[in-house]
PDB file of C-alpha atoms in Angstrom:
ATOM      1  CA  GLY A  29       2.559  19.963  -6.135  1.00 53.00           C
ATOM      2  CA  ALA A  30       4.715  16.979  -7.102  1.00 79.00           C
ATOM      3  CA  GLY A  31       3.863  13.580  -5.745  1.00 92.00           C
ATOM      4  CA  VAL A  32       6.097  11.044  -4.084  1.00 95.00           C
ATOM      5  CA  SER A  33       9.006  10.195  -6.405  1.00 96.00           C
ATOM      6  CA  GLN A  34      11.395   7.245  -6.154  1.00 97.00           C
ATOM      7  CA  SER A  35      14.663   6.412  -7.873  1.00 97.00           C
ATOM      8  CA  PRO A  36      15.784   4.415  -9.646  1.00 97.00           C
ATOM      9  CA  SER A  37      12.580   3.130 -11.241  1.00 95.00           C
ATOM     10  CA  ASN A  38      14.334  -0.105 -12.060  1.00 96.00           C
ATOM     11  CA  LYS A  39      17.466  -1.622 -10.621  1.00 97.00           C
ATOM     12  CA  VAL A  40      19.155  -4.820 -11.707  1.00 97.00           C
ATOM     13  CA  THR A  41      21.963  -6.102  -9.471  1.00 97.00           C
ATOM     14  CA  GLU A  42      24.075  -9.090  -8.881  1.00 97.00           C
ATOM     15  CA  LYS A  43      23.652 -11.244  -5.818  1.00 97.00           C
ATOM     16  CA  GLY A  44      25.825 -10.042  -2.935  1.00 97.00           C
ATOM     17  CA  LYS A  45      25.931  -6.352  -4.104  1.00 97.00           C
ATOM     18  CA  ASP A  46      24.535  -3.441  -2.030  1.00 98.00           C
ATOM     19  CA  VAL A  47      21.717  -1.273  -3.355  1.00 98.00           C
ATOM     20  CA  GLU A  48      20.347   2.070  -2.289  1.00 98.00           C
ATOM     21  CA  LEU A  49      16.761   3.030  -3.062  1.00 98.00           C
ATOM     22  CA  ARG A  50      15.625   6.632  -2.738  1.00 98.00           C
ATOM     23  CA  CYS A  51      12.361   8.279  -1.877  1.00 97.00           C
ATOM     24  CA  ASP A  52      11.344  11.909  -2.040  1.00 96.00           C
ATOM     25  CA  PRO A  53       8.049  12.326  -0.149  1.00 95.00           C
ATOM     26  CA  ILE A  54       5.482  15.071  -0.776  1.00 94.00           C
ATOM     27  CA  SER A  55       6.735  18.317   0.726  1.00 92.00           C
ATOM     28  CA  GLY A  56       5.315  18.799   4.224  1.00 88.00           C
ATOM     29  CA  HIS A  57       4.415  15.190   4.842  1.00 90.00           C
ATOM     30  CA  THR A  58       5.802  14.199   8.236  1.00 87.00           C
ATOM     31  CA  ALA A  59       5.316  10.465   7.901  1.00 89.00           C
ATOM     32  CA  LEU A  60       7.129   8.189   5.413  1.00 92.00           C
ATOM     33  CA  TYR A  61       6.701   4.495   4.825  1.00 92.00           C
ATOM     34  CA  TRP A  62       8.436   1.776   2.972  1.00 95.00           C
ATOM     35  CA  TYR A  63       6.691  -1.366   1.738  1.00 94.00           C
ATOM     36  CA  ARG A  64       7.609  -4.071  -0.703  1.00 94.00           C
ATOM     37  CA  GLN A  65       5.518  -6.117  -3.043  1.00 92.00           C
ATOM     38  CA  SER A  66       6.490  -9.400  -4.491  1.00 88.00           C
ATOM     39  CA  LEU A  67       4.923 -10.609  -7.699  1.00 79.00           C
ATOM     40  CA  GLY A  68       1.175 -10.993  -7.368  1.00 71.00           C
ATOM     41  CA  GLN A  69       1.167 -10.285  -3.681  1.00 74.00           C
ATOM     42  CA  GLY A  70      -0.103  -7.619  -1.405  1.00 77.00           C
ATOM     43  CA  LEU A  71       2.113  -5.044   0.179  1.00 86.00           C
ATOM     44  CA  GLU A  72       4.503  -5.971   3.044  1.00 89.00           C
ATOM     45  CA  PHE A  73       5.264  -3.162   5.507  1.00 89.00           C
ATOM     46  CA  LEU A  74       8.960  -2.560   6.030  1.00 93.00           C
ATOM     47  CA  ILE A  75       9.562   0.581   8.070  1.00 92.00           C
ATOM     48  CA  TYR A  76       7.864   3.857   9.068  1.00 88.00           C
ATOM     49  CA  PHE A  77       9.398   7.264   9.794  1.00 90.00           C
ATOM     50  CA  GLN A  78       7.915  10.060  11.808  1.00 86.00           C
ATOM     51  CA  GLY A  79      10.199  12.986  10.984  1.00 87.00           C
ATOM     52  CA  ASN A  80      13.668  11.519  11.014  1.00 89.00           C
ATOM     53  CA  SER A  81      13.048   8.819  13.584  1.00 88.00           C
ATOM     54  CA  ALA A  82      11.827   5.347  12.945  1.00 87.00           C
ATOM     55  CA  PRO A  83       9.466   4.203  15.708  1.00 78.00           C
ATOM     56  CA  ASP A  84       8.574   1.056  13.939  1.00 76.00           C
ATOM     57  CA  LYS A  85      11.211  -1.071  12.190  1.00 81.00           C
ATOM     58  CA  SER A  86       9.380  -4.288  12.794  1.00 79.00           C
ATOM     59  CA  GLY A  87       8.916  -5.123   9.161  1.00 88.00           C
ATOM     60  CA  LEU A  88      12.547  -5.154   8.129  1.00 92.00           C
ATOM     61  CA  PRO A  89      13.121  -8.736   7.050  1.00 92.00           C
ATOM     62  CA  SER A  90      16.672  -9.027   8.124  1.00 93.00           C
ATOM     63  CA  ASP A  91      19.700  -6.962   9.408  1.00 94.00           C
ATOM     64  CA  ARG A  92      20.762  -6.531   5.724  1.00 97.00           C
ATOM     65  CA  PHE A  93      17.974  -3.957   5.432  1.00 97.00           C
ATOM     66  CA  SER A  94      18.336  -0.496   6.848  1.00 96.00           C
ATOM     67  CA  ALA A  95      16.768   2.870   6.221  1.00 96.00           C
ATOM     68  CA  GLU A  96      17.345   6.466   7.132  1.00 95.00           C
ATOM     69  CA  ARG A  97      15.636   9.745   6.652  1.00 95.00           C
ATOM     70  CA  THR A  98      17.316  13.076   6.745  1.00 89.00           C
ATOM     71  CA  GLY A  99      15.938  16.626   7.177  1.00 87.00           C
ATOM     72  CA  GLY A 100      12.463  15.176   7.586  1.00 83.00           C
ATOM     73  CA  SER A 101      12.405  14.610   3.845  1.00 92.00           C
ATOM     74  CA  VAL A 102      14.312  12.247   1.643  1.00 96.00           C
ATOM     75  CA  SER A 103      14.715   8.702   2.713  1.00 97.00           C
ATOM     76  CA  THR A 104      16.965   5.925   1.529  1.00 97.00           C
ATOM     77  CA  LEU A 105      16.467   2.220   1.896  1.00 98.00           C
ATOM     78  CA  THR A 106      19.684   0.253   1.749  1.00 98.00           C
ATOM     79  CA  ILE A 107      19.896  -3.479   1.187  1.00 98.00           C
ATOM     80  CA  GLN A 108      23.314  -5.001   1.774  1.00 98.00           C
ATOM     81  CA  ARG A 109      24.511  -8.239   0.245  1.00 97.00           C
ATOM     82  CA  THR A 110      21.357  -8.615  -1.828  1.00 97.00           C
ATOM     83  CA  GLN A 111      19.813 -12.009  -2.263  1.00 97.00           C
ATOM     84  CA  GLN A 112      17.487 -13.229  -5.026  1.00 95.00           C
ATOM     85  CA  GLU A 113      14.548 -13.281  -2.542  1.00 94.00           C
ATOM     86  CA  ASP A 114      15.001  -9.534  -2.273  1.00 96.00           C
ATOM     87  CA  SER A 115      13.636  -9.092  -5.746  1.00 96.00           C
ATOM     88  CA  ALA A 116      10.375  -7.076  -5.541  1.00 95.00           C
ATOM     89  CA  VAL A 117       8.891  -3.749  -6.147  1.00 94.00           C
ATOM     90  CA  TYR A 118       9.857  -1.351  -3.226  1.00 96.00           C
ATOM     91  CA  LEU A 119       7.195   1.257  -2.699  1.00 95.00           C
ATOM     92  CA  CYS A 120       7.484   4.414  -0.662  1.00 95.00           C
ATOM     93  CA  ALA A 121       4.502   6.371   0.705  1.00 94.00           C
ATOM     94  CA  SER A 122       4.117   9.542   2.711  1.00 92.00           C
ATOM     95  CA  SER A 123       1.254  11.025   4.632  1.00 89.00           C
ATOM     96  CA  PHE A 124       0.472  14.292   6.306  1.00 83.00           C
ATOM     97  CA  GLY A 125       0.377  13.624   9.957  1.00 70.00           C
ATOM     98  CA  THR A 126       0.609  10.184  11.599  1.00 61.00           C
ATOM     99  CA  SER A 127      -3.048   9.576  12.336  1.00 61.00           C
ATOM    100  CA  GLY A 128      -4.009   6.138  11.270  1.00 58.00           C
ATOM    101  CA  GLY A 129      -6.691   7.778   9.303  1.00 69.00           C
ATOM    102  CA  ALA A 130      -4.364   9.794   7.026  1.00 78.00           C
ATOM    103  CA  PRO A 131      -4.332   8.498   3.485  1.00 85.00           C
ATOM    104  CA  GLN A 132      -0.924   7.393   2.245  1.00 89.00           C
ATOM    105  CA  TYR A 133       0.328   8.696  -1.078  1.00 91.00           C
ATOM    106  CA  PHE A 134       2.490   6.246  -2.894  1.00 93.00           C
ATOM    107  CA  GLY A 135       5.424   6.660  -5.288  1.00 95.00           C
ATOM    108  CA  PRO A 136       5.770   4.679  -8.524  1.00 94.00           C
ATOM    109  CA  GLY A 137       8.103   2.231  -6.884  1.00 95.00           C
ATOM    110  CA  THR A 138      11.494   0.811  -7.631  1.00 96.00           C
ATOM    111  CA  ARG A 139      11.544  -2.622  -9.280  1.00 95.00           C
ATOM    112  CA  LEU A 140      14.599  -4.490  -7.909  1.00 97.00           C
ATOM    113  CA  THR A 141      15.829  -7.607  -9.617  1.00 97.00           C
ATOM    114  CA  VAL A 142      18.607  -9.539  -8.047  1.00 97.00           C
ATOM    115  CA  LEU A 143      20.323 -11.907 -10.448  1.00 96.00           C
TER     116      LEU A 143
ATOM    117  CA  SER B  11      -1.722  -9.503  12.329  1.00 49.00           C
ATOM    118  CA  GLN B  12      -4.548  -7.554  10.872  1.00 49.00           C
ATOM    119  CA  GLN B  13      -5.032  -8.234   7.260  1.00 72.00           C
ATOM    120  CA  GLY B  14      -7.782  -7.708   4.755  1.00 80.00           C
ATOM    121  CA  GLU B  15      -8.746 -10.434   2.305  1.00 85.00           C
ATOM    122  CA  GLU B  16     -10.282  -9.297  -0.934  1.00 88.00           C
ATOM    123  CA  ASP B  17     -12.787 -11.349  -2.846  1.00 89.00           C
ATOM    124  CA  PRO B  18     -12.909 -12.294  -5.673  1.00 93.00           C
ATOM    125  CA  GLN B  19      -9.232 -12.588  -6.512  1.00 92.00           C
ATOM    126  CA  ALA B  20     -10.032 -11.716 -10.126  1.00 95.00           C
ATOM    127  CA  LEU B  21     -13.069 -10.169 -11.835  1.00 96.00           C
ATOM    128  CA  SER B  22     -13.729  -9.601 -15.487  1.00 97.00           C
ATOM    129  CA  ILE B  23     -16.661  -7.472 -16.701  1.00 96.00           C
ATOM    130  CA  GLN B  24     -17.908  -5.552 -19.751  1.00 97.00           C
ATOM    131  CA  GLU B  25     -17.536  -1.835 -19.915  1.00 97.00           C
ATOM    132  CA  GLY B  26     -20.614  -0.164 -18.486  1.00 97.00           C
ATOM    133  CA  GLU B  27     -21.302  -2.937 -15.956  1.00 97.00           C
ATOM    134  CA  ASN B  28     -20.898  -2.502 -12.250  1.00 97.00           C
ATOM    135  CA  ALA B  29     -17.973  -4.148 -10.339  1.00 97.00           C
ATOM    136  CA  THR B  30     -18.257  -5.210  -6.743  1.00 97.00           C
ATOM    137  CA  MET B  31     -15.284  -6.229  -4.681  1.00 97.00           C
ATOM    138  CA  ASN B  32     -15.372  -7.358  -1.066  1.00 96.00           C
ATOM    139  CA  CYS B  33     -12.908  -7.192   1.767  1.00 95.00           C
ATOM    140  CA  SER B  34     -13.071  -9.126   5.049  1.00 94.00           C
ATOM    141  CA  TYR B  35     -10.823  -8.452   8.061  1.00 91.00           C
ATOM    142  CA  LYS B  36     -10.234 -10.060  11.348  1.00 88.00           C
ATOM    143  CA  THR B  37      -9.976  -7.504  14.209  1.00 84.00           C
ATOM    144  CA  SER B  38     -11.477  -4.164  15.215  1.00 84.00           C
ATOM    145  CA  ILE B  39     -10.485  -1.198  13.055  1.00 84.00           C
ATOM    146  CA  ASN B  40     -10.725   2.528  13.182  1.00 84.00           C
ATOM    147  CA  ASN B  41     -10.976   2.922   9.407  1.00 88.00           C
ATOM    148  CA  LEU B  42     -10.667   1.025   6.239  1.00 91.00           C
ATOM    149  CA  GLN B  43      -9.118   2.376   3.044  1.00 92.00           C
ATOM    150  CA  TRP B  44      -9.320   1.257  -0.591  1.00 95.00           C
ATOM    151  CA  TYR B  45      -6.457   1.725  -3.082  1.00 95.00           C
ATOM    152  CA  ARG B  46      -6.041   1.023  -6.731  1.00 96.00           C
ATOM    153  CA  GLN B  47      -2.849  -0.174  -8.454  1.00 93.00           C
ATOM    154  CA  ASN B  48      -2.136  -0.044 -12.118  1.00 89.00           C
ATOM    155  CA  SER B  49       0.477  -2.322 -13.699  1.00 78.00           C
ATOM    156  CA  GLY B  50       2.055  -3.378 -10.475  1.00 62.00           C
ATOM    157  CA  ARG B  51       3.425   0.005  -9.608  1.00 72.00           C
ATOM    158  CA  GLY B  52       2.355   2.834  -7.297  1.00 81.00           C
ATOM    159  CA  LEU B  53      -0.980   2.762  -5.462  1.00 91.00           C
ATOM    160  CA  VAL B  54      -3.629   5.439  -5.576  1.00 93.00           C
ATOM    161  CA  HIS B  55      -5.701   6.178  -2.489  1.00 92.00           C
ATOM    162  CA  LEU B  56      -9.432   5.954  -3.506  1.00 95.00           C
ATOM    163  CA  ILE B  57     -11.530   6.333  -0.430  1.00 94.00           C
ATOM    164  CA  LEU B  58     -11.430   5.999   3.344  1.00 92.00           C
ATOM    165  CA  ILE B  59     -14.325   4.975   5.473  1.00 93.00           C
ATOM    166  CA  ARG B  60     -14.313   5.300   9.286  1.00 90.00           C
ATOM    167  CA  SER B  61     -15.631   2.753  11.681  1.00 90.00           C
ATOM    168  CA  ASN B  62     -18.628   4.906  12.543  1.00 92.00           C
ATOM    169  CA  GLU B  63     -19.592   5.269   8.897  1.00 95.00           C
ATOM    170  CA  ARG B  64     -21.678   2.732   6.952  1.00 96.00           C
ATOM    171  CA  GLU B  65     -21.519   4.036   3.470  1.00 97.00           C
ATOM    172  CA  LYS B  66     -19.452   6.632   1.584  1.00 97.00           C
ATOM    173  CA  HIS B  67     -19.452   7.800  -1.972  1.00 96.00           C
ATOM    174  CA  SER B  68     -16.867   9.353  -4.264  1.00 95.00           C
ATOM    175  CA  GLY B  69     -17.772   9.839  -7.874  1.00 96.00           C
ATOM    176  CA  ARG B  70     -18.528   6.319  -9.294  1.00 97.00           C
ATOM    177  CA  LEU B  71     -17.249   4.712  -6.203  1.00 97.00           C
ATOM    178  CA  ARG B  72     -19.433   3.520  -3.376  1.00 98.00           C
ATOM    179  CA  VAL B  73     -17.942   1.848  -0.289  1.00 98.00           C
ATOM    180  CA  THR B  74     -19.870   0.144   2.500  1.00 98.00           C
ATOM    181  CA  LEU B  75     -18.591  -0.975   5.851  1.00 97.00           C
ATOM    182  CA  ASP B  76     -20.241  -3.580   8.141  1.00 96.00           C
ATOM    183  CA  THR B  77     -18.290  -3.703  11.327  1.00 94.00           C
ATOM    184  CA  SER B  78     -20.479  -6.441  12.768  1.00 94.00           C
ATOM    185  CA  LYS B  79     -19.545  -8.687   9.846  1.00 95.00           C
ATOM    186  CA  LYS B  80     -16.082  -7.232   9.652  1.00 93.00           C
ATOM    187  CA  SER B  81     -16.493  -6.622   5.988  1.00 95.00           C
ATOM    188  CA  SER B  82     -16.407  -3.863   3.444  1.00 96.00           C
ATOM    189  CA  SER B  83     -17.371  -3.684  -0.227  1.00 97.00           C
ATOM    190  CA  LEU B  84     -16.266  -1.450  -3.021  1.00 98.00           C
ATOM    191  CA  LEU B  85     -18.670  -0.831  -5.872  1.00 98.00           C
ATOM    192  CA  ILE B  86     -17.636   0.750  -9.128  1.00 98.00           C
ATOM    193  CA  THR B  87     -20.599   1.828 -11.184  1.00 97.00           C
ATOM    194  CA  ALA B  88     -20.685   2.156 -14.991  1.00 97.00           C
ATOM    195  CA  SER B  89     -17.139   0.744 -15.297  1.00 97.00           C
ATOM    196  CA  ARG B  90     -14.650   1.882 -17.896  1.00 96.00           C
ATOM    197  CA  ALA B  91     -11.654   0.232 -19.531  1.00 95.00           C
ATOM    198  CA  ALA B  92      -9.557   2.715 -17.488  1.00 94.00           C
ATOM    199  CA  ASP B  93     -10.780   1.112 -14.237  1.00 96.00           C
ATOM    200  CA  THR B  94      -8.755  -1.968 -15.122  1.00 96.00           C
ATOM    201  CA  ALA B  95      -6.465  -2.349 -12.178  1.00 96.00           C
ATOM    202  CA  SER B  96      -5.868  -4.221  -8.954  1.00 94.00           C
ATOM    203  CA  TYR B  97      -7.886  -2.975  -5.979  1.00 95.00           C
ATOM    204  CA  PHE B  98      -6.780  -3.402  -2.353  1.00 94.00           C
ATOM    205  CA  CYS B  99      -8.282  -2.809   0.988  1.00 94.00           C
ATOM    206  CA  ALA B 100      -6.046  -1.635   3.698  1.00 91.00           C
ATOM    207  CA  MET B 101      -6.328  -0.791   7.389  1.00 86.00           C
ATOM    208  CA  PRO B 102      -4.141   0.576  10.129  1.00 82.00           C
ATOM    209  CA  ARG B 103      -2.562  -2.246  12.147  1.00 72.00           C
ATOM    210  CA  GLY B 104      -3.171  -0.665  15.572  1.00 59.00           C
ATOM    211  CA  VAL B 105      -6.147   1.175  16.995  1.00 50.00           C
ATOM    212  CA  TYR B 106      -4.500   4.650  17.088  1.00 48.00           C
ATOM    213  CA  SER B 107      -2.176   3.747  19.927  1.00 44.00           C
ATOM    214  CA  GLY B 108       1.477   3.133  20.074  1.00 42.00           C
ATOM    215  CA  ALA B 109       3.834   2.104  17.295  1.00 40.00           C
ATOM    216  CA  GLY B 110       2.271   0.322  14.449  1.00 43.00           C
ATOM    217  CA  SER B 111      -0.924   2.302  14.483  1.00 50.00           C
ATOM    218  CA  TYR B 112       0.064   4.014  11.190  1.00 69.00           C
ATOM    219  CA  GLN B 113       1.294   1.044   9.313  1.00 76.00           C
ATOM    220  CA  LEU B 114      -1.262  -0.190   6.751  1.00 84.00           C
ATOM    221  CA  THR B 115      -1.871  -3.858   6.224  1.00 86.00           C
ATOM    222  CA  PHE B 116      -3.018  -4.787   2.801  1.00 88.00           C
ATOM    223  CA  GLY B 117      -4.675  -7.825   1.339  1.00 85.00           C
ATOM    224  CA  LYS B 118      -3.620  -9.434  -1.869  1.00 87.00           C
ATOM    225  CA  GLY B 119      -6.075  -7.522  -3.972  1.00 91.00           C
ATOM    226  CA  THR B 120      -8.793  -8.095  -6.550  1.00 94.00           C
ATOM    227  CA  LYS B 121      -7.599  -7.870 -10.115  1.00 94.00           C
ATOM    228  CA  LEU B 122     -10.313  -6.143 -12.171  1.00 96.00           C
ATOM    229  CA  SER B 123     -10.393  -6.376 -15.924  1.00 96.00           C
ATOM    230  CA  VAL B 124     -12.943  -4.196 -17.770  1.00 97.00           C
ATOM    231  CA  ILE B 125     -13.392  -5.275 -21.379  1.00 96.00           C
ATOM    232  CA  PRO B 126     -14.214  -2.510 -23.851  1.00 93.00           C
TER     233      PRO B 126
END
């Protein structure tokens, strides 16, 4: 009965480096979401997966951001050539089913700091 | 885009008092959800209220929804120090149709401080 887990919990990187953030959703949850939250702000939607496909990538801020999901489970969010404005907490969530009424269960987040 | 706005931005109360937070939104919704966030990390789903519901309870939480005014309120009764957190309202972007229906849009939250 584990919840959503994310790794690493904290990541400090230098500007221009690539980073990979990982999300393990709750077992059996078909939908997976990535959000990011800048200091003192609400959550900004990035991308959503239904199974392994991503019907909605509209929130990805630039082509430096990409995400994949394999086996209907684990997802990785990759940020290439990181910039300082990428610094934020990246949150992953999963839900059972894709109804807009399904509560989303969030992981603890990865705090990314780009120096 | 659909987005909730919470009010007030910050609220400080004494333990044992009730806390009320409000959320206003712009367009029609199917449901509205409230989440809590401790220390800027993961969010915890608190309660979901559907558009055909006016009030819902869960423990010390009471949520109301007024679709005519496009507003919702979250009441926490008999607050405890452990209730100190940020509270967000969220709603699906679409109306159960097409891509984007499942994406939640969040407000900036109300930061609640409960003083022991």
